[in-house]
CSV table of C-alpha atoms in Angstrom, one decimal:
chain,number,residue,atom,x,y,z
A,1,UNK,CA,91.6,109.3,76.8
A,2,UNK,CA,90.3,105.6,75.7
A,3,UNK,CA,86.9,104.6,75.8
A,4,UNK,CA,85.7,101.1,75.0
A,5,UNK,CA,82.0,100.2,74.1
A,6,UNK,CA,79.7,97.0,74.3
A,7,UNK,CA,76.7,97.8,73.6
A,8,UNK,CA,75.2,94.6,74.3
A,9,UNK,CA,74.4,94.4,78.4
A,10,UNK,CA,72.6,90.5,78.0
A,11,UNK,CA,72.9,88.1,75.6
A,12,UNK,CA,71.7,84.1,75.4
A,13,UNK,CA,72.8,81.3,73.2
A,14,UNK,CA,71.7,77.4,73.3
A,15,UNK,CA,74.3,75.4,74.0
A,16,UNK,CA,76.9,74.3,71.0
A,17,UNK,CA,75.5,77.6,68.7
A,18,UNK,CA,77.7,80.4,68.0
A,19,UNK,CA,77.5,83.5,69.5
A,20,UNK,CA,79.3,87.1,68.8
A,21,UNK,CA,79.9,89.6,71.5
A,22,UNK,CA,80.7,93.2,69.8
A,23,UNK,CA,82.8,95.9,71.3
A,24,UNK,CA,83.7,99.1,69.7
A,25,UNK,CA,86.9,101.6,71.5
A,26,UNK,CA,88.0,105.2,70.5
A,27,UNK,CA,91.1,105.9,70.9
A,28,UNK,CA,94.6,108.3,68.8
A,29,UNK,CA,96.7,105.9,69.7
A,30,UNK,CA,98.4,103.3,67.1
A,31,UNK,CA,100.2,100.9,69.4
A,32,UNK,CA,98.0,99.0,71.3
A,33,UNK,CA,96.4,96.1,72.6
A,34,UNK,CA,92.7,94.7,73.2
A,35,UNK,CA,91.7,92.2,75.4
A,36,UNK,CA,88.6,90.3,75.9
A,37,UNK,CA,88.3,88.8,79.8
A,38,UNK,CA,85.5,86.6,81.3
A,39,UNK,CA,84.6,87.0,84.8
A,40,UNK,CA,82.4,84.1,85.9
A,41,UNK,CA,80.4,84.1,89.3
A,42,UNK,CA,83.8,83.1,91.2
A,43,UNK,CA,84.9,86.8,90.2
A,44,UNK,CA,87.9,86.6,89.0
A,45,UNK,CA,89.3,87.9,85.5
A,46,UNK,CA,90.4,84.9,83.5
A,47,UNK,CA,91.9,86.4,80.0
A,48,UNK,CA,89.9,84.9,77.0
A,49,UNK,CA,91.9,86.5,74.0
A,50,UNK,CA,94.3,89.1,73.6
A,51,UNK,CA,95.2,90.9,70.1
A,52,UNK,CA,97.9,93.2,69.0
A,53,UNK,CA,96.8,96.1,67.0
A,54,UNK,CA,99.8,95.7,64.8
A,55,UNK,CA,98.9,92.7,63.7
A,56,UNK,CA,96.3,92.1,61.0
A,57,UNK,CA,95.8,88.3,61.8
A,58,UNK,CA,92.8,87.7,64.0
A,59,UNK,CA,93.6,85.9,67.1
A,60,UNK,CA,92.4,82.5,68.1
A,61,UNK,CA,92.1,80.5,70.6
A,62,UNK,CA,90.2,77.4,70.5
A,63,UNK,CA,86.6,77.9,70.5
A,64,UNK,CA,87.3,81.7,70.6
A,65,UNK,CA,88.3,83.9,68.2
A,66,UNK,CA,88.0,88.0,67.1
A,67,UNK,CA,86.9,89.9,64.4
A,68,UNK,CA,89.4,93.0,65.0
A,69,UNK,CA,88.4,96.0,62.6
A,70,UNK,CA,91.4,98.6,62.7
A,71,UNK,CA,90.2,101.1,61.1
A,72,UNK,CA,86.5,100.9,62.5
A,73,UNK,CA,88.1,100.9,65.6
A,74,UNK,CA,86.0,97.7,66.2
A,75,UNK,CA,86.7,94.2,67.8
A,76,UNK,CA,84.1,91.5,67.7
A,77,UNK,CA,84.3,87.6,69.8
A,78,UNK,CA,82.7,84.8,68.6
A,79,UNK,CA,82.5,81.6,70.3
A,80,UNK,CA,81.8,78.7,68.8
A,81,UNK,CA,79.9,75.5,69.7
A,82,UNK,CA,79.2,77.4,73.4
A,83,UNK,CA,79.5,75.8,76.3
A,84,UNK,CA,77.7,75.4,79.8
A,85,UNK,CA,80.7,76.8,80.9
A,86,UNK,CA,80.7,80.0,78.7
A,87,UNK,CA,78.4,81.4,81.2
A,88,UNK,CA,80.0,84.5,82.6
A,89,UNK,CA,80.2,88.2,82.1
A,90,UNK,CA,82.5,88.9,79.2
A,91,UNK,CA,84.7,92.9,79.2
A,92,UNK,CA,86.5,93.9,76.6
A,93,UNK,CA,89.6,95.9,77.7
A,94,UNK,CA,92.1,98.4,75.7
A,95,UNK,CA,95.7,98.9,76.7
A,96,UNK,CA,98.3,101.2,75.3
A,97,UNK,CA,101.3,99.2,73.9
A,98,UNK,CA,103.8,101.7,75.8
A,99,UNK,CA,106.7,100.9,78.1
A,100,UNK,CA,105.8,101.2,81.9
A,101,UNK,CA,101.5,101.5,81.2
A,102,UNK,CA,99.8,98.4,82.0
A,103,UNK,CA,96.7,100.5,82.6
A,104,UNK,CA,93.4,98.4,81.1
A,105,UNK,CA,90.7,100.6,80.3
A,106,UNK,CA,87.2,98.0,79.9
A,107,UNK,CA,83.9,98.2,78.9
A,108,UNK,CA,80.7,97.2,80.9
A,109,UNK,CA,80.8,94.0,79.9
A,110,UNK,CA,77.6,91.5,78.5
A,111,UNK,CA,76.1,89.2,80.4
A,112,UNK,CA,76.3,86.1,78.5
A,113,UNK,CA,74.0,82.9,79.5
A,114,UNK,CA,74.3,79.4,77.8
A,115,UNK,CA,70.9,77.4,78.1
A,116,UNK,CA,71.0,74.0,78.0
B,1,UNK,CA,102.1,78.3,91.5
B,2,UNK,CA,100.5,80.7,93.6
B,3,UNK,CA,98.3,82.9,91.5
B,4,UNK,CA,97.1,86.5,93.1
B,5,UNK,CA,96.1,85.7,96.4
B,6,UNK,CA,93.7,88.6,97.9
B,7,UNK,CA,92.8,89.6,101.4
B,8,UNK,CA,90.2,89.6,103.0
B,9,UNK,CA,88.0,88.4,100.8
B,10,UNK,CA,84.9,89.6,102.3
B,11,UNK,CA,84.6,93.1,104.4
B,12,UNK,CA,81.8,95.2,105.5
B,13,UNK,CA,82.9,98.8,107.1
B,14,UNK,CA,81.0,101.6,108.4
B,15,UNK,CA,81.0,104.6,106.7
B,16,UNK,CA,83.5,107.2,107.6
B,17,UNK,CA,85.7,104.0,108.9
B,18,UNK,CA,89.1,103.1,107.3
B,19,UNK,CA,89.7,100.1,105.6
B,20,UNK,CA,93.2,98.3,104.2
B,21,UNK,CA,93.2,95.6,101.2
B,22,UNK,CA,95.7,93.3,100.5
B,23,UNK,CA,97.4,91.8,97.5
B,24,UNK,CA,100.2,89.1,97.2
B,25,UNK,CA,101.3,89.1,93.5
B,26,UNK,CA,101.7,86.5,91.3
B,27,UNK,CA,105.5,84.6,91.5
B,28,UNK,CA,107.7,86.6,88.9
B,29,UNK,CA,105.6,90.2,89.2
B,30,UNK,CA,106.9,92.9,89.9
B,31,UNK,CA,103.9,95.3,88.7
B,32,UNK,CA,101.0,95.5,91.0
B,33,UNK,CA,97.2,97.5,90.0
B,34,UNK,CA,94.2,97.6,91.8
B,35,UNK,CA,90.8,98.5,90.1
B,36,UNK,CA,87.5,99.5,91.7
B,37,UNK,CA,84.3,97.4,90.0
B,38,UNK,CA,80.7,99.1,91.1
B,39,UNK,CA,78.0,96.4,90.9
B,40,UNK,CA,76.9,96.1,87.2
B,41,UNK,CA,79.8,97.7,85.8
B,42,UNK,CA,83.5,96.8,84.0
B,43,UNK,CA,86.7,97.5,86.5
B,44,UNK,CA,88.0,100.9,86.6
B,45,UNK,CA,92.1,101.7,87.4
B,46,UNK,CA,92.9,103.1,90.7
B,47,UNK,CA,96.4,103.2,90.7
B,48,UNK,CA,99.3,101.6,89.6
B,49,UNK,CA,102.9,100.1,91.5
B,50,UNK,CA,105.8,99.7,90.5
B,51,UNK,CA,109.5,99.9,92.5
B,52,UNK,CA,107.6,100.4,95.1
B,53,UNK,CA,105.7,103.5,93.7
B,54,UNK,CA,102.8,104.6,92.2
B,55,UNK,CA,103.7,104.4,88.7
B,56,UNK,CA,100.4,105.6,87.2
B,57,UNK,CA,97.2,107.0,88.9
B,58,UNK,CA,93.6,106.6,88.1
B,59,UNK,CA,90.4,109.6,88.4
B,60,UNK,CA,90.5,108.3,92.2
B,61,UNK,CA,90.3,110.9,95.1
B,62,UNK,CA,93.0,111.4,97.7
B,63,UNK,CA,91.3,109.1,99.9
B,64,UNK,CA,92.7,106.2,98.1
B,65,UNK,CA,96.1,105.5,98.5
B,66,UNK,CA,98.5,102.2,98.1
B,67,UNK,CA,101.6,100.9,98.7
B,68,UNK,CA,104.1,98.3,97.8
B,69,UNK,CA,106.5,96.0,99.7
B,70,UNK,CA,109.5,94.7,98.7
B,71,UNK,CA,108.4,91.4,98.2
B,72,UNK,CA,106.2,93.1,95.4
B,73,UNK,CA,102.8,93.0,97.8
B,74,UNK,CA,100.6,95.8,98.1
B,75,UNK,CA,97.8,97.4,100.2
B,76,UNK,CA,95.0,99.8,99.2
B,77,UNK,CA,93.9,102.1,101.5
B,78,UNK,CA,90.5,104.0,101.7
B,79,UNK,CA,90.0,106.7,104.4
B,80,UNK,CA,87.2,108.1,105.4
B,81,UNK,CA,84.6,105.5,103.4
B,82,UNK,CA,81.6,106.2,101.4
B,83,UNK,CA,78.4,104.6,100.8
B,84,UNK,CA,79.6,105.0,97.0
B,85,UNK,CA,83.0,102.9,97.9
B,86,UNK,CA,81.0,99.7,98.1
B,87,UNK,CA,82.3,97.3,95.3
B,88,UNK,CA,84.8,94.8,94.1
B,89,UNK,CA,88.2,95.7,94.5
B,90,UNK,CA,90.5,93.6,92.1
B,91,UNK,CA,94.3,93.3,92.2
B,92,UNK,CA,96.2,92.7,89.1
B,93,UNK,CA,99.9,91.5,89.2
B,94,UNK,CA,102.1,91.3,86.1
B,95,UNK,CA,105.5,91.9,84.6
B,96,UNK,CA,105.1,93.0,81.3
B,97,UNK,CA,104.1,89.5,79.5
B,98,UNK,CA,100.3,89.6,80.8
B,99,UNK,CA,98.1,90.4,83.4
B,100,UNK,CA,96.7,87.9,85.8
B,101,UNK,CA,93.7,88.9,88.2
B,102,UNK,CA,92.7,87.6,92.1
B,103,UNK,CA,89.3,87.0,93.4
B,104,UNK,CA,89.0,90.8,94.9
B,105,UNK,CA,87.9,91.8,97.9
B,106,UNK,CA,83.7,92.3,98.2
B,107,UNK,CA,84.1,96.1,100.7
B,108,UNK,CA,80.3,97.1,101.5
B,109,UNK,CA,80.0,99.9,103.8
B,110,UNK,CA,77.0,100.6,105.1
């Protein structure tokens, strides 16, 4: 079974500083994705970033991008120059890159607040 | 274009009641998954549809149970509710290119 691990339950950043969100996952499996997903106060799950384990280029996205470890089994989000709008709780997420499983597994998530 | 529209989005149930959830995928999903989120805590799978059946099952009792339409829609169903079943229910449509989340349904049964 997968297990994925934030370790951080609150964080807070002033505005337009950078700020990294860690998350670490145990898992035998080789194929696979992680996700990180921010759920703001409206509820629902808007995908941040997504990586592919077979790939050893970090993914970006704008302001966002991950610090995926393989081998530690470890994959890290920094966002940069934070905004108002950042504010929400942040889950990292596994999923097994098999045919017909579109199971997510997440963490508990950080609460992440931006202060003005 | 629609996203995941969920229904209702608001419920409060007595326990021992019965309760149905609904789910109207995303246009071009096939693949529906509802999740169970306890106050404080990340989502956690309940089950899985596909065709029309439950393609993959979560550590959910009996007392959960789903279905899927045709038209790629689904209910969750929860006999016989808990004090413990209060939380956010979140569907989840997709088709193998990504996932995309509704609001969820706040059940609190009291």
């Amino acid at each position: 079974a997968q297990t994925v691990t934030q370790s951080q339950p609150e964080m807070s950043v002033q505005e337009a500083e950078t700020v990294t969100l860690s998350c670490t996952y145990d898992t035998s499996e080789s194929n696979y994705y992680l996700f990180w997903y921010k759920q703001p106060p409206s509820r629902q799950m808007i995908l941040v970033i997504r990586q592919e384990a077979y790939k050893q280029q970090n993914a970006t996205e704008n302001r966002f991008s991950v610090n995926f470890q393989k081998a530690a089994k470890s994959f890290s989000l920094k966002i940069s120059d934070s905004q108002l709008g950042d504010t929400a709780m942040y889950f990292c997420a596994f999923m097994k890159r098999i045919a017909g499983n579109e199971k997510l597994t997440f963490g508990t998530g950080t609460r992440l607040t931006i202060i003005p | 274009d629609a996203g995941v529209t969920q229904s209702p989005t608001h419920l409060i149930k007595t326990r021992g009641q019965q309760v149905t959830l609904r789910c109207s995928p995303k246009s071009g999903h096939d693949t529906v998954s509802w999740y169970q989120q306890a106050l404080g805590q990340g989502p956690q799978f309940i089950f899985q549809y596909y065709e029309e059946e439950e393609r993959q099952r979560g550590n959910f009792p009996d007392r959960f149970s789903g279905h899927q339409f045709p038209n790629y829609s689904s209910e969750l169903n929860v006999n016989a509710l808990l004090l413990g079943d209060s939380a956010l229910y979140l569907c989840a449509s997709s088709s193998g290119s990504g996932y995309t989340f509704g609001s969820g349904t706040r059940l609190t049964v009291v």
